[in-house]
PDB file of C-alpha atoms in Angstrom:
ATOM      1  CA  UNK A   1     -42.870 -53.288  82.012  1.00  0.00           C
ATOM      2  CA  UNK A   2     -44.605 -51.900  78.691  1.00  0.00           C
ATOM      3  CA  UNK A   3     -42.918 -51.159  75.653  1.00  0.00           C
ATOM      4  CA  UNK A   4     -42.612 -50.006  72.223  1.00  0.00           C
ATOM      5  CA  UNK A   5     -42.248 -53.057  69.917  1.00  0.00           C
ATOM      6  CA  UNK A   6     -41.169 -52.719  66.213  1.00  0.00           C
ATOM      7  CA  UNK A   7     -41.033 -55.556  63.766  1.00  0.00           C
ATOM      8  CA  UNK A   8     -39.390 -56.116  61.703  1.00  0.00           C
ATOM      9  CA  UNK A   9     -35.907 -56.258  63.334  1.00  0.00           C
ATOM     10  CA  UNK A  10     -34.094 -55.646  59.886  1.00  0.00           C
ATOM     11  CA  UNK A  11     -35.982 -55.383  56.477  1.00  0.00           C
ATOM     12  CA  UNK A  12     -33.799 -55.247  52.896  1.00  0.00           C
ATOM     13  CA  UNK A  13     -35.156 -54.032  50.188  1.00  0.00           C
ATOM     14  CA  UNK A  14     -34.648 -53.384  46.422  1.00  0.00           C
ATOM     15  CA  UNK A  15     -34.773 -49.703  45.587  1.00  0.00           C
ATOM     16  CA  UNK A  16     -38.105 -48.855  44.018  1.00  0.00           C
ATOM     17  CA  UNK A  17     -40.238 -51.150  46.097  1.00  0.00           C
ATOM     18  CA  UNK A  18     -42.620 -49.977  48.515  1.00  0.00           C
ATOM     19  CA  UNK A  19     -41.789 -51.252  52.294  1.00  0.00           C
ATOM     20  CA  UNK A  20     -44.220 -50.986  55.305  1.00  0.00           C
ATOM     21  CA  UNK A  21     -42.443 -50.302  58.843  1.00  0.00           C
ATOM     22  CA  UNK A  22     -44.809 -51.660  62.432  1.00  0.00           C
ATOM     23  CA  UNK A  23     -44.586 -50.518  65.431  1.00  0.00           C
ATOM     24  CA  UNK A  24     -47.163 -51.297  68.513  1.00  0.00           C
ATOM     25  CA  UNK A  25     -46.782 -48.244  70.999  1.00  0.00           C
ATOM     26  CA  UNK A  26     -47.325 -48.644  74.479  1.00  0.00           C
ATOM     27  CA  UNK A  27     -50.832 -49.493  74.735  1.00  0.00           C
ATOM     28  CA  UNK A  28     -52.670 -46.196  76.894  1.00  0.00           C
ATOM     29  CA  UNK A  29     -50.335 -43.939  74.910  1.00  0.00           C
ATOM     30  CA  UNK A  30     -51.469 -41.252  72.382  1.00  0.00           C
ATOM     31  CA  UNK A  31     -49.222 -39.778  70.982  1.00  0.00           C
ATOM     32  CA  UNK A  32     -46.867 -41.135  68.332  1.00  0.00           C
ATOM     33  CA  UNK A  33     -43.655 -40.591  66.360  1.00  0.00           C
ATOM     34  CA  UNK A  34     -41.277 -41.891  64.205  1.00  0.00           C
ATOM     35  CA  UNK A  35     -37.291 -40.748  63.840  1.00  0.00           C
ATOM     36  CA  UNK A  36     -34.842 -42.317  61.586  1.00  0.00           C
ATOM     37  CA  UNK A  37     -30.821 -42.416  62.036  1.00  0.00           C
ATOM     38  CA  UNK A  38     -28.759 -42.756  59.126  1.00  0.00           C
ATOM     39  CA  UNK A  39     -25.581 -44.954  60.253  1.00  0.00           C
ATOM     40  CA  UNK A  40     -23.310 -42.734  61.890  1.00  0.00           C
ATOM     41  CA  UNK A  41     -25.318 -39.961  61.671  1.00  0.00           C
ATOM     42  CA  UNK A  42     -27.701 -38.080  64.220  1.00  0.00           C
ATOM     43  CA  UNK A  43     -31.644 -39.233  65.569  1.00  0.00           C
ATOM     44  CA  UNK A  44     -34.002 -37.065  63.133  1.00  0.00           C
ATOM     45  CA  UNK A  45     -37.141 -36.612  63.446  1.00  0.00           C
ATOM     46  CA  UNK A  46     -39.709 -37.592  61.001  1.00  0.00           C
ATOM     47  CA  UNK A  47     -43.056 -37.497  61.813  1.00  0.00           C
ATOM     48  CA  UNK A  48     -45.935 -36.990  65.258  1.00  0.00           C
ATOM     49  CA  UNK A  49     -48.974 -38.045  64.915  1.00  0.00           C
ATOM     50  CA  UNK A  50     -51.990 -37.771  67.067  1.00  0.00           C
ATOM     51  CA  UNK A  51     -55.896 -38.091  67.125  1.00  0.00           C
ATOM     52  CA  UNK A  52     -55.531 -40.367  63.497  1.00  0.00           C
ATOM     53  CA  UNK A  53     -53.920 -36.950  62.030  1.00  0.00           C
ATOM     54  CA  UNK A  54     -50.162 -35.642  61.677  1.00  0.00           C
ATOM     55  CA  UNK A  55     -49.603 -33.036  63.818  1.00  0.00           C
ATOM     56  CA  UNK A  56     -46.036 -32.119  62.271  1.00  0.00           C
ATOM     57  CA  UNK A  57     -43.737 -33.507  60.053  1.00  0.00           C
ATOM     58  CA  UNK A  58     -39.945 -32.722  58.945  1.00  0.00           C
ATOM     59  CA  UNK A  59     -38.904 -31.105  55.663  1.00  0.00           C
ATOM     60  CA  UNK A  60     -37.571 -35.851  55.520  1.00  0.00           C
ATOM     61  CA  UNK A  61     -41.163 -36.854  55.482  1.00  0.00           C
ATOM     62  CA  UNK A  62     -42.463 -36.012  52.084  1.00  0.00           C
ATOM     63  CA  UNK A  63     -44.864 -37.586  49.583  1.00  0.00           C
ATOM     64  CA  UNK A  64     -43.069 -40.749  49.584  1.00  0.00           C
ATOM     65  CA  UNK A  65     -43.572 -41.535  52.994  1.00  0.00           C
ATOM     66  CA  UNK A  66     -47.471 -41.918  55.061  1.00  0.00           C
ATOM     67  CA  UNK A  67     -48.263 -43.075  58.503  1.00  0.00           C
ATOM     68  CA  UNK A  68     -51.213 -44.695  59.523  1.00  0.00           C
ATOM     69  CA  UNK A  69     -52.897 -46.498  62.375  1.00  0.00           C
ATOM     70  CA  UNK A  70     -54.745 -49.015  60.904  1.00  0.00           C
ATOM     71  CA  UNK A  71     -56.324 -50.758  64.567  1.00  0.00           C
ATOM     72  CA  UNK A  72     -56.653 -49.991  68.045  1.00  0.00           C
ATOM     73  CA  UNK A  73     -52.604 -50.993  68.547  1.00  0.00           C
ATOM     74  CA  UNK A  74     -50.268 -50.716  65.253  1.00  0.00           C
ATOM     75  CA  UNK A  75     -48.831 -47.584  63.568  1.00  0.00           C
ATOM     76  CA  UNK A  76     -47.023 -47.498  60.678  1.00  0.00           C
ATOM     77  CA  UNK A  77     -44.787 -46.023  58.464  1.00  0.00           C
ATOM     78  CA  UNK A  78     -45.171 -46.185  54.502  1.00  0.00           C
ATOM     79  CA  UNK A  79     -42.491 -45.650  52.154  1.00  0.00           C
ATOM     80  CA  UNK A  80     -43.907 -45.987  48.939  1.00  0.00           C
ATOM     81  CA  UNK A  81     -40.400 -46.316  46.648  1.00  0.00           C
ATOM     82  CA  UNK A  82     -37.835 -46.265  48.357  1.00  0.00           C
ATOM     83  CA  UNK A  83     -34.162 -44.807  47.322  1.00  0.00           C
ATOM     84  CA  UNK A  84     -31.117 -45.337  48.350  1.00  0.00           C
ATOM     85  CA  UNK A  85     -30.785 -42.809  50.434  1.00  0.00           C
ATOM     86  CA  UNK A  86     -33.737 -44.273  52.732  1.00  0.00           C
ATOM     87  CA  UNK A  87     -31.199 -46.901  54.389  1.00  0.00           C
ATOM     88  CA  UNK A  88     -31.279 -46.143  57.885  1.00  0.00           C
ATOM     89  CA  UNK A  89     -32.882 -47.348  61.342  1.00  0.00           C
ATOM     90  CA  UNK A  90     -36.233 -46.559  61.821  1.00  0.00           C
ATOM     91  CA  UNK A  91     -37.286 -45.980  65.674  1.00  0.00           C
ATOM     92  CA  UNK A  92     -41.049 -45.606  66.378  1.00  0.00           C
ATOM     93  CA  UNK A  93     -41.700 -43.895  69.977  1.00  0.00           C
ATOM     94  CA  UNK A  94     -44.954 -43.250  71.827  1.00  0.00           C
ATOM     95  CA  UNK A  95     -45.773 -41.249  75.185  1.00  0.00           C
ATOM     96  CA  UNK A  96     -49.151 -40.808  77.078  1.00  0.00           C
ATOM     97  CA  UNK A  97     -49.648 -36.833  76.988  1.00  0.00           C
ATOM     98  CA  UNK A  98     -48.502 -33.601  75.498  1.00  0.00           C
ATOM     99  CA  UNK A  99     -48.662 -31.874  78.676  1.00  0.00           C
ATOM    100  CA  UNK A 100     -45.226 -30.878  80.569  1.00  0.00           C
ATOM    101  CA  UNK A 101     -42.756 -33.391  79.851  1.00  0.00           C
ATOM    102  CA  UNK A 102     -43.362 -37.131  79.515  1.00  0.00           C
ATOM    103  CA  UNK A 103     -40.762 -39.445  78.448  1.00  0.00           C
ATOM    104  CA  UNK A 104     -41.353 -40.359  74.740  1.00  0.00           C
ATOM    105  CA  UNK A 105     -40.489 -44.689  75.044  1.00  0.00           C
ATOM    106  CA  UNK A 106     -38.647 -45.621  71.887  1.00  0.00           C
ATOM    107  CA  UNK A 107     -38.603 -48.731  69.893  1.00  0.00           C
ATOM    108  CA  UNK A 108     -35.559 -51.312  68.905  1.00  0.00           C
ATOM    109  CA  UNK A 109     -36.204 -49.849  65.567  1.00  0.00           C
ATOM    110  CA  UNK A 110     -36.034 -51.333  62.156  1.00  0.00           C
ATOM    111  CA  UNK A 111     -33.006 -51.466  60.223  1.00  0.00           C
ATOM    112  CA  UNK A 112     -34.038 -50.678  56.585  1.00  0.00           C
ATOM    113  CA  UNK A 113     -31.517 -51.703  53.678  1.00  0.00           C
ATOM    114  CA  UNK A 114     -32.419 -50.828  50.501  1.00  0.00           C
ATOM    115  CA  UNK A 115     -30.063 -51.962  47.559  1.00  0.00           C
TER     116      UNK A 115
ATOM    117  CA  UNK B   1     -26.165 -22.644  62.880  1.00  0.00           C
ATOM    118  CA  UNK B   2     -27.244 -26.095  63.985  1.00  0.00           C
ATOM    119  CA  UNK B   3     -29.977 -26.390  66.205  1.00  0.00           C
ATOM    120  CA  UNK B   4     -27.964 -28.363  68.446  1.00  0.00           C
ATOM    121  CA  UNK B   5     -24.275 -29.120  68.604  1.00  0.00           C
ATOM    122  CA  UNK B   6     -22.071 -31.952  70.294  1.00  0.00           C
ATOM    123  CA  UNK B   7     -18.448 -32.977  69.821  1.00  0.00           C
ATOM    124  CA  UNK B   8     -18.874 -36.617  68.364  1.00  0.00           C
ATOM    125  CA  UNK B   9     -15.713 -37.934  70.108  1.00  0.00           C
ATOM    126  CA  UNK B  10     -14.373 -40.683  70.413  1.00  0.00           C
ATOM    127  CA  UNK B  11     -13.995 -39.673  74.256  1.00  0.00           C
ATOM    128  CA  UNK B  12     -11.848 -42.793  76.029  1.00  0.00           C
ATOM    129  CA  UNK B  13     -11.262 -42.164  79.962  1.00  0.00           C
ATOM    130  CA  UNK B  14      -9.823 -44.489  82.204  1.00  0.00           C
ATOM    131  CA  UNK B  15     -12.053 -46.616  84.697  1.00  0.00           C
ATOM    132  CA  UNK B  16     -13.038 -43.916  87.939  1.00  0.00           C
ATOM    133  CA  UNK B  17     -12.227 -40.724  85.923  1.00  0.00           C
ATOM    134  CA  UNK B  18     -14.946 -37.697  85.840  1.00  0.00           C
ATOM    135  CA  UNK B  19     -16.770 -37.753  82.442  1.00  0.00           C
ATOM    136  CA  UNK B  20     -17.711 -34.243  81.106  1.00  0.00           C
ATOM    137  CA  UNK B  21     -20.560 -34.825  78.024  1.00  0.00           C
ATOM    138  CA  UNK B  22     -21.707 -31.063  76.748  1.00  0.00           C
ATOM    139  CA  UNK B  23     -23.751 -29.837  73.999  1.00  0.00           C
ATOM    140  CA  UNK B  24     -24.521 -26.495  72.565  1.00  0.00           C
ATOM    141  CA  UNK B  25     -27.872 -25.281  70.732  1.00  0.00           C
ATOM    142  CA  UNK B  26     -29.645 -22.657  69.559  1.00  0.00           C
ATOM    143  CA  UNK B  27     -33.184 -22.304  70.236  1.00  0.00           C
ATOM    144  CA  UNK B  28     -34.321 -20.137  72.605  1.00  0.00           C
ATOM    145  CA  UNK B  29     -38.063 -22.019  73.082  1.00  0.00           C
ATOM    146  CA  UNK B  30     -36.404 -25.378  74.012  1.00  0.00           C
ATOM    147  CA  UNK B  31     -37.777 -26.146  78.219  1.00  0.00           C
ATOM    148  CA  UNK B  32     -36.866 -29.999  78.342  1.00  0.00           C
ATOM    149  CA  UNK B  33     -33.548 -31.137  77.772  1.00  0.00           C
ATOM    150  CA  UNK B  34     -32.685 -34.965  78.107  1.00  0.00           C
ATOM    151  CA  UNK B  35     -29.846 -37.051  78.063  1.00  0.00           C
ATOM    152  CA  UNK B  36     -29.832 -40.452  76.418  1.00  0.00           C
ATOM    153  CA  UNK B  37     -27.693 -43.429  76.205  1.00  0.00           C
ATOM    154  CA  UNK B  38     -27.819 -45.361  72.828  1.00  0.00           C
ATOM    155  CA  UNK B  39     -26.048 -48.923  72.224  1.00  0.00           C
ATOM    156  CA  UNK B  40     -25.320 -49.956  68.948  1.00  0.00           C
ATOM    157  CA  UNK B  41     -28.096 -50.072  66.638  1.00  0.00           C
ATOM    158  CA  UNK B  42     -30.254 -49.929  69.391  1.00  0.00           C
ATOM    159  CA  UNK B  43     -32.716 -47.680  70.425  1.00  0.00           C
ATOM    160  CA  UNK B  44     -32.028 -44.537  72.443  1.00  0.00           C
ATOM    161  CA  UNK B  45     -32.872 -44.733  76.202  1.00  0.00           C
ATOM    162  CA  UNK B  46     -33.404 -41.519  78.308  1.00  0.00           C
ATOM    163  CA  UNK B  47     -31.296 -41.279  81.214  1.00  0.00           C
ATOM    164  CA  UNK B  48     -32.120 -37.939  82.430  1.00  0.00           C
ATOM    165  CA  UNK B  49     -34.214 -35.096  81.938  1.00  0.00           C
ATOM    166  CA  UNK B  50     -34.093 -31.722  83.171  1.00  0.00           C
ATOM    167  CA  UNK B  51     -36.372 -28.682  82.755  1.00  0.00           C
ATOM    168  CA  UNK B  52     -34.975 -25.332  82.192  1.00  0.00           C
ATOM    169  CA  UNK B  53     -31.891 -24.199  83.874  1.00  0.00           C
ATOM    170  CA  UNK B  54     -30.159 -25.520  87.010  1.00  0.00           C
ATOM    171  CA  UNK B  55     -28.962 -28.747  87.803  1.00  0.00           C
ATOM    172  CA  UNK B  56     -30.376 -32.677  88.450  1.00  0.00           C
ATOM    173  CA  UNK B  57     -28.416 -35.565  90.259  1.00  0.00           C
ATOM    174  CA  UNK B  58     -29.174 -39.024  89.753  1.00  0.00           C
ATOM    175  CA  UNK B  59     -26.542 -41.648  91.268  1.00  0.00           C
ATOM    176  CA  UNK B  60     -23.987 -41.087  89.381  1.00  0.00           C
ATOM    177  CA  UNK B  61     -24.722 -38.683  86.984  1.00  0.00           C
ATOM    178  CA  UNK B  62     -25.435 -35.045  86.952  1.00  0.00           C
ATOM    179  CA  UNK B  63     -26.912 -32.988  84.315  1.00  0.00           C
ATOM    180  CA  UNK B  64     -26.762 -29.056  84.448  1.00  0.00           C
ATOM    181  CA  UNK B  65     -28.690 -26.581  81.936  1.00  0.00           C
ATOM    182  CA  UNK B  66     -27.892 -23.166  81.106  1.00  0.00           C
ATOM    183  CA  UNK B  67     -30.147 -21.366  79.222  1.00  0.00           C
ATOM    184  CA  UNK B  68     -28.328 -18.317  79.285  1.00  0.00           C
ATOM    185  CA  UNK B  69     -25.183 -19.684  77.747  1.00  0.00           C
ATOM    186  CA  UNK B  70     -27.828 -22.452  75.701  1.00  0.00           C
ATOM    187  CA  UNK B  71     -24.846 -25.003  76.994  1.00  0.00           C
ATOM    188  CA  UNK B  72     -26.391 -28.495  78.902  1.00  0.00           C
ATOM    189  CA  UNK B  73     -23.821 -30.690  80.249  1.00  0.00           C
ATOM    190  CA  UNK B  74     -23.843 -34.258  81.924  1.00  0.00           C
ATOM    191  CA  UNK B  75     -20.881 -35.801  84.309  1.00  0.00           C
ATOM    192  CA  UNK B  76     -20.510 -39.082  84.781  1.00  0.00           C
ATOM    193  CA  UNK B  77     -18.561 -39.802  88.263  1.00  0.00           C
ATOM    194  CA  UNK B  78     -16.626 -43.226  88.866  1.00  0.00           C
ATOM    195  CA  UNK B  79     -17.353 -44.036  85.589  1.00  0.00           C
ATOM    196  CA  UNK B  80     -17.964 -47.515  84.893  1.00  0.00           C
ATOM    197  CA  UNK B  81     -16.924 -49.618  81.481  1.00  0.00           C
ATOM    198  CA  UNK B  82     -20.619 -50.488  81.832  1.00  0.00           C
ATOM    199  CA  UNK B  83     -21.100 -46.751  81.055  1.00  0.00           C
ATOM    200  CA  UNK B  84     -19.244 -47.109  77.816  1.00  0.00           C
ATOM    201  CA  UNK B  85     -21.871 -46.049  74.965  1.00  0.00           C
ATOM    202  CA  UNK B  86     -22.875 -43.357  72.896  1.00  0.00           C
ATOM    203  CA  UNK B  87     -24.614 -40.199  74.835  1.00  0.00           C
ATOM    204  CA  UNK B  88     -27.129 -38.015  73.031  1.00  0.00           C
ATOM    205  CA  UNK B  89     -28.026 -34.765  74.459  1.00  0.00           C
ATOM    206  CA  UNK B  90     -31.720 -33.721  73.208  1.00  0.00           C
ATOM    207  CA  UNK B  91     -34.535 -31.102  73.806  1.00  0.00           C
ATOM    208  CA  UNK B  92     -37.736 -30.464  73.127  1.00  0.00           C
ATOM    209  CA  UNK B  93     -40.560 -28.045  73.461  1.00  0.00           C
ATOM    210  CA  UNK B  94     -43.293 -30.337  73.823  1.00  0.00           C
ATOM    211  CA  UNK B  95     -43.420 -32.320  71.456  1.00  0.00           C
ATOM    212  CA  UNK B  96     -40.616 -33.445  68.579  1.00  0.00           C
ATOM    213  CA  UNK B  97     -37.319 -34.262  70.647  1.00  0.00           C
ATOM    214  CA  UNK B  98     -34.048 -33.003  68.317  1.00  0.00           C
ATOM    215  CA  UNK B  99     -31.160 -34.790  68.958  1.00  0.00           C
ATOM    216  CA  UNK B 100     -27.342 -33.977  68.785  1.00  0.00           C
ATOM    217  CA  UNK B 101     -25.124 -36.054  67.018  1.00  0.00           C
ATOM    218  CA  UNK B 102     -24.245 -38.252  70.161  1.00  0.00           C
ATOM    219  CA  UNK B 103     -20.954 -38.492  71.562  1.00  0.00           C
ATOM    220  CA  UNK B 104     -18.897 -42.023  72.033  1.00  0.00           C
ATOM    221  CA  UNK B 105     -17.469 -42.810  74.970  1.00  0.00           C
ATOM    222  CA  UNK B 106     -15.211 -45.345  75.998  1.00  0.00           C
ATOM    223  CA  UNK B 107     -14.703 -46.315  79.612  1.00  0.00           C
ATOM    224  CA  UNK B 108     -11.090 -48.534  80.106  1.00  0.00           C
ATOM    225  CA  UNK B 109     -10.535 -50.806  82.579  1.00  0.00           C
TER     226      UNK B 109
END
């Protein structure tokens, strides 16, 4: 069965350094997101991103953070200095269309520790 | 007001016992509203969906929407231990899926 892979499992980081998050989405799939979850806290939304362009993006995602997908498979999320406040898991999901509902397949996600 | 609303728990039941999950929200143009089990720091996996009011069974578990009240529910019958996780209730238009805060629950033997 396809899935959304993420790698890495768990990055740690020192505050101030840039990290890079992966994800491949499921391979026919278009559209693509990325939430993060603060321990404890709730699934937020960060990010959609379709046709090589975000679509919409939370009042989270500012200039510090960028998406991109570089090749045919990976998408990314950039966070270019990360602050304490970034620790959190990461969880990329993809679905095939915009139209009605379609299940949006999530990630493991990637645990991000910054110190 | 939050968008969406969900008591956070812990909710322990013994094993067999009716499980009643419920959320509250707020916005009127939500039309898909899911139900998701999530594992420690694991990723959240959808369970059920259900589009606009009324009610969906699967097996065990039964989700109801009403947009009226803006109140979604999901009961878990014979619960299981296997069943004991956290359960997010979510919506969505189309396209970003919010999330409530997820509720624990604890099934005992």
């Amino acid at each position: 069965e396809p899935e959304v892979t993420q790698t890495p499992s768990h990055q740690v980081t020192q505050m101030g350094q840039e990290v890079i998050l992966r994800c491949v989405p499921i391979s026919n799939h278009l559209y693509f997101y990325w939430y993060r979850q603060i321990l404890g806290q709730k699934v937020e939304f960060l990010v959609s991103f379709y046709n090589n362009e975000i679509s919409e993006k939370s009042e989270i995602f500012d200039d510090q953070f960028s998406v991109e997908r570089p090749d045919g498979s990976n998408f990314t999320l950039k966070i270019r200095s990360t602050k304490l406040e970034d620790s959190a898991m990461y969880f990329c999901a993809s679905k095939d269309t915009e139209w009605g509902y379609n299940e949006q397949f999530f990630g493991p996600g990637t645990r991000l520790t910054v110190l | 007001q939050k968008e969406v609303e969900q008591d956070p728990g812990p909710l322990s039941v013994p094993e067999g016992a009716i499980v009643s999950l419920n959320c509250t929200y707020s916005n009127s143009a939500f039309q898909y509203f899911m139900w998701y089990r999530q594992y420690s720091r694991k990723g959240p996996e959808l369970l059920m969906y259900t589009y606009s009011s009324g009610n969906k069974e699967d097996g065990r578990f039964t989700a109801q929407v009403d947009k009226s009240s803006k109140y979604i529910s999901l009961f878990i019958r014979d619960s299981q231990p296997s069943d004991s996780a956290t359960y997010l209730c979510a919506m969505t238009g189309a396209s970003k899926i919010i999330f409530g805060s997820g509720t624990r629950l604890s099934i005992r033997p």
